[in-house]
Amino acid sequence: RLLLQRMATVAYIEALQQLQPPLGAGVSYDAVAPRLEGAGLFATLPERKRRQVFAAYVDALAGAERVQQADHVQAQRAVQEQQAQQQAAQQAVQHLQREAQRATVQRQAQQAEREAQHATAWQREEDRHLAEAGFRQLLETQEELIQSGAPWAVVAAKLAEDARWVDGWLADV
């Protein structure tokens, strides 16, 4: 008799699983019972036992739905966390790219400044050499006067009369 009751219980649960549309967690026994009346091996189960099995089955469905909802919420949180991590990583990469670009621009500016300083220093040195060469040439034009032992004031006055001294490249030195 116990074996027969177990077989009827299993058959009842299988019949509940086969119902279309499938049962949900909030369904009542009274709403489902007419759909199963008089069918199959479970017809031998007393109604009290059917109600107990039905309640246990619906409770199991509700538990499965809660677990499924919790899993869904957990999966959503995991996706959101992953998206937040990806966004943070993207922001970090963008920040590093901006910093690298700033560093490159700064290095280029420093290099340009060094080159400009070097060019300026080189140009000053070149100007100084040209001025010295020009002054020597100018002095050579007054060599006789210098060799004669004339005072520097006389030599300077003669040099000042030369247009190269006043208007030319020596004027900037």
Short mmCIF file of C-alpha atoms in Angstrom, two decimals:
data_model
loop_
_atom_site.label_atom_id
_atom_site.label_comp_id
_atom_site.label_asym_id
_atom_site.label_seq_id
_atom_site.Cartn_x
_atom_site.Cartn_y
_atom_site.Cartn_z
CA ARG A 1 0.00 0.00 0.00
CA LEU A 2 2.86 2.46 0.85
CA LEU A 3 4.55 1.70 -2.47
CA LEU A 4 1.31 2.37 -4.30
CA GLN A 5 0.91 5.69 -2.46
CA ARG A 6 4.47 6.71 -3.39
CA MET A 7 3.88 5.82 -7.01
CA ALA A 8 0.64 7.85 -6.98
CA THR A 9 2.51 10.82 -5.40
CA VAL A 10 5.23 10.66 -8.07
CA ALA A 11 2.57 10.43 -10.79
CA TYR A 12 0.78 13.44 -9.29
CA ILE A 13 3.99 15.49 -9.26
CA GLU A 14 4.68 14.48 -12.87
CA ALA A 15 1.16 15.53 -13.83
CA LEU A 16 1.72 18.91 -12.14
CA GLN A 17 4.97 19.30 -14.11
CA GLN A 18 3.18 18.47 -17.39
CA LEU A 19 0.46 21.09 -17.04
CA GLN A 20 0.25 23.70 -19.75
CA PRO A 21 0.62 26.56 -19.15
CA PRO A 22 3.16 25.63 -16.44
CA LEU A 23 2.31 26.34 -12.83
CA GLY A 24 3.68 29.45 -11.12
CA ALA A 25 4.51 30.06 -7.49
CA GLY A 26 1.29 31.94 -6.65
CA VAL A 27 -1.24 29.42 -7.99
CA SER A 28 -3.87 27.84 -5.70
CA TYR A 29 -4.86 24.21 -5.44
CA ASP A 30 -8.48 25.05 -6.12
CA ALA A 31 -7.53 26.68 -9.44
CA VAL A 32 -5.48 23.67 -10.59
CA ALA A 33 -7.45 20.71 -9.22
CA PRO A 34 -10.18 20.77 -11.93
CA ARG A 35 -7.48 20.46 -14.63
CA LEU A 36 -6.24 17.17 -13.09
CA GLU A 37 -9.44 15.43 -11.93
CA GLY A 38 -9.84 11.77 -12.65
CA ALA A 39 -6.63 11.34 -14.62
CA GLY A 40 -3.88 8.83 -13.99
CA LEU A 41 -2.56 6.82 -11.12
CA PHE A 42 -2.67 9.73 -8.70
CA ALA A 43 -6.48 9.57 -8.66
CA THR A 44 -6.06 7.06 -5.81
CA LEU A 45 -4.47 9.77 -3.60
CA PRO A 46 -6.81 11.29 -1.04
CA GLU A 47 -7.48 14.99 -1.57
CA ARG A 48 -5.72 15.90 1.69
CA LYS A 49 -2.55 14.19 0.44
CA ARG A 50 -2.93 15.89 -2.97
CA ARG A 51 -3.17 19.26 -1.25
CA GLN A 52 -0.02 18.52 0.77
CA VAL A 53 1.93 17.43 -2.32
CA PHE A 54 0.59 20.41 -4.26
CA ALA A 55 1.61 22.84 -1.47
CA ALA A 56 5.10 21.27 -1.30
CA TYR A 57 5.41 21.47 -5.10
CA VAL A 58 4.32 25.14 -5.21
CA ASP A 59 6.69 25.94 -2.30
CA ALA A 60 9.52 24.31 -4.26
CA LEU A 61 8.58 26.41 -7.32
CA ALA A 62 8.58 29.57 -5.21
CA GLY A 63 11.98 28.67 -3.78
CA ALA A 64 13.35 28.00 -7.26
CA GLU A 65 11.98 31.36 -8.45
CA ARG A 66 13.60 33.15 -5.48
CA VAL A 67 16.91 31.47 -6.22
CA GLN A 68 16.57 32.34 -9.90
CA GLN A 69 15.77 35.97 -9.05
CA ALA A 70 18.69 36.13 -6.61
CA ASP A 71 20.97 34.65 -9.26
CA HIS A 72 19.67 37.18 -11.77
CA VAL A 73 20.26 40.07 -9.35
CA GLN A 74 23.72 38.73 -8.56
CA ALA A 75 24.49 38.39 -12.28
CA GLN A 76 23.28 41.96 -12.88
CA ARG A 77 25.50 43.21 -10.05
CA ALA A 78 28.44 41.30 -11.47
CA VAL A 79 27.82 42.81 -14.91
CA GLN A 80 27.52 46.30 -13.40
CA GLU A 81 30.70 45.78 -11.40
CA GLN A 82 32.51 44.54 -14.49
CA GLN A 83 31.25 47.55 -16.46
CA ALA A 84 32.41 49.87 -13.68
CA GLN A 85 35.82 48.21 -13.68
CA GLN A 86 36.04 48.50 -17.46
CA GLN A 87 35.05 52.15 -17.28
CA ALA A 88 37.64 52.79 -14.57
CA ALA A 89 40.26 51.01 -16.66
CA GLN A 90 39.32 53.07 -19.72
CA GLN A 91 39.54 56.26 -17.68
CA ALA A 92 42.92 55.20 -16.33
CA VAL A 93 44.16 54.46 -19.85
CA GLN A 94 42.85 57.82 -21.09
CA HIS A 95 44.52 59.56 -18.16
CA LEU A 96 47.81 57.81 -18.89
CA GLN A 97 47.53 58.70 -22.57
CA ARG A 98 46.91 62.35 -21.69
CA GLU A 99 49.85 62.32 -19.29
CA ALA A 100 52.08 60.69 -21.90
CA GLN A 101 50.99 63.28 -24.45
CA ARG A 102 51.69 66.10 -21.98
CA ALA A 103 55.10 64.63 -21.21
CA THR A 104 55.87 64.35 -24.92
CA VAL A 105 54.82 67.95 -25.54
CA GLN A 106 56.86 69.08 -22.54
CA ARG A 107 59.94 67.16 -23.75
CA GLN A 108 59.53 68.64 -27.22
CA ALA A 109 59.21 72.14 -25.74
CA GLN A 110 62.29 71.60 -23.60
CA GLN A 111 64.20 70.27 -26.59
CA ALA A 112 63.11 73.24 -28.69
CA GLU A 113 64.16 75.61 -25.90
CA ARG A 114 67.58 73.92 -25.63
CA GLU A 115 68.00 74.12 -29.39
CA ALA A 116 66.98 77.79 -29.38
CA GLN A 117 69.42 78.52 -26.54
CA HIS A 118 72.15 76.64 -28.37
CA ALA A 119 71.37 78.50 -31.60
CA THR A 120 71.34 81.83 -29.75
CA ALA A 121 74.64 81.07 -28.05
CA TRP A 122 76.10 79.90 -31.33
CA GLN A 123 74.80 83.03 -33.07
CA ARG A 124 76.31 85.28 -30.37
CA GLU A 125 79.62 83.49 -30.70
CA GLU A 126 79.47 83.79 -34.48
CA ASP A 127 78.61 87.50 -34.20
CA ARG A 128 81.50 88.00 -31.80
CA HIS A 129 83.93 86.30 -34.21
CA LEU A 130 82.65 88.39 -37.11
CA ALA A 131 82.95 91.57 -35.07
CA GLU A 132 86.49 90.68 -34.06
CA ALA A 133 87.41 89.93 -37.67
CA GLY A 134 85.81 93.17 -38.83
CA PHE A 135 87.53 95.14 -36.11
CA ARG A 136 90.88 93.61 -37.10
CA GLN A 137 90.21 94.58 -40.71
CA LEU A 138 89.32 98.08 -39.59
CA LEU A 139 92.47 98.27 -37.48
CA GLU A 140 94.53 97.09 -40.44
CA THR A 141 93.34 100.17 -42.37
CA GLN A 142 94.82 102.28 -39.61
CA GLU A 143 98.01 100.20 -39.21
CA GLU A 144 100.30 103.02 -40.31
CA LEU A 145 98.81 105.38 -37.76
CA ILE A 146 99.06 102.75 -35.01
CA GLN A 147 102.71 101.93 -35.99
CA SER A 148 103.60 105.60 -35.87
CA GLY A 149 102.79 105.59 -32.14
CA ALA A 150 99.78 107.86 -32.39
CA PRO A 151 97.71 108.07 -29.20
CA TRP A 152 94.68 105.76 -28.96
CA ALA A 153 92.29 108.73 -29.00
CA VAL A 154 93.53 109.69 -32.47
CA VAL A 155 93.24 106.08 -33.72
CA ALA A 156 89.74 105.79 -32.19
CA ALA A 157 88.64 109.02 -33.88
CA LYS A 158 89.85 107.71 -37.24
CA LEU A 159 88.05 104.40 -36.67
CA ALA A 160 84.85 106.24 -35.76
CA GLU A 161 84.92 108.06 -39.09
CA ASP A 162 84.74 104.75 -40.97
CA ALA A 163 81.16 103.94 -42.10
CA ARG A 164 81.60 100.26 -41.25
CA TRP A 165 82.09 101.23 -37.62
CA VAL A 166 79.06 103.50 -37.44
CA ASP A 167 76.52 102.05 -39.89
CA GLY A 168 77.68 98.54 -40.61
CA TRP A 169 77.97 95.28 -38.80
CA LEU A 170 80.22 96.71 -36.11
CA ALA A 171 77.48 99.09 -34.95
CA ASP A 172 75.55 96.16 -33.39
CA VAL A 173 78.49 94.84 -31.41
#
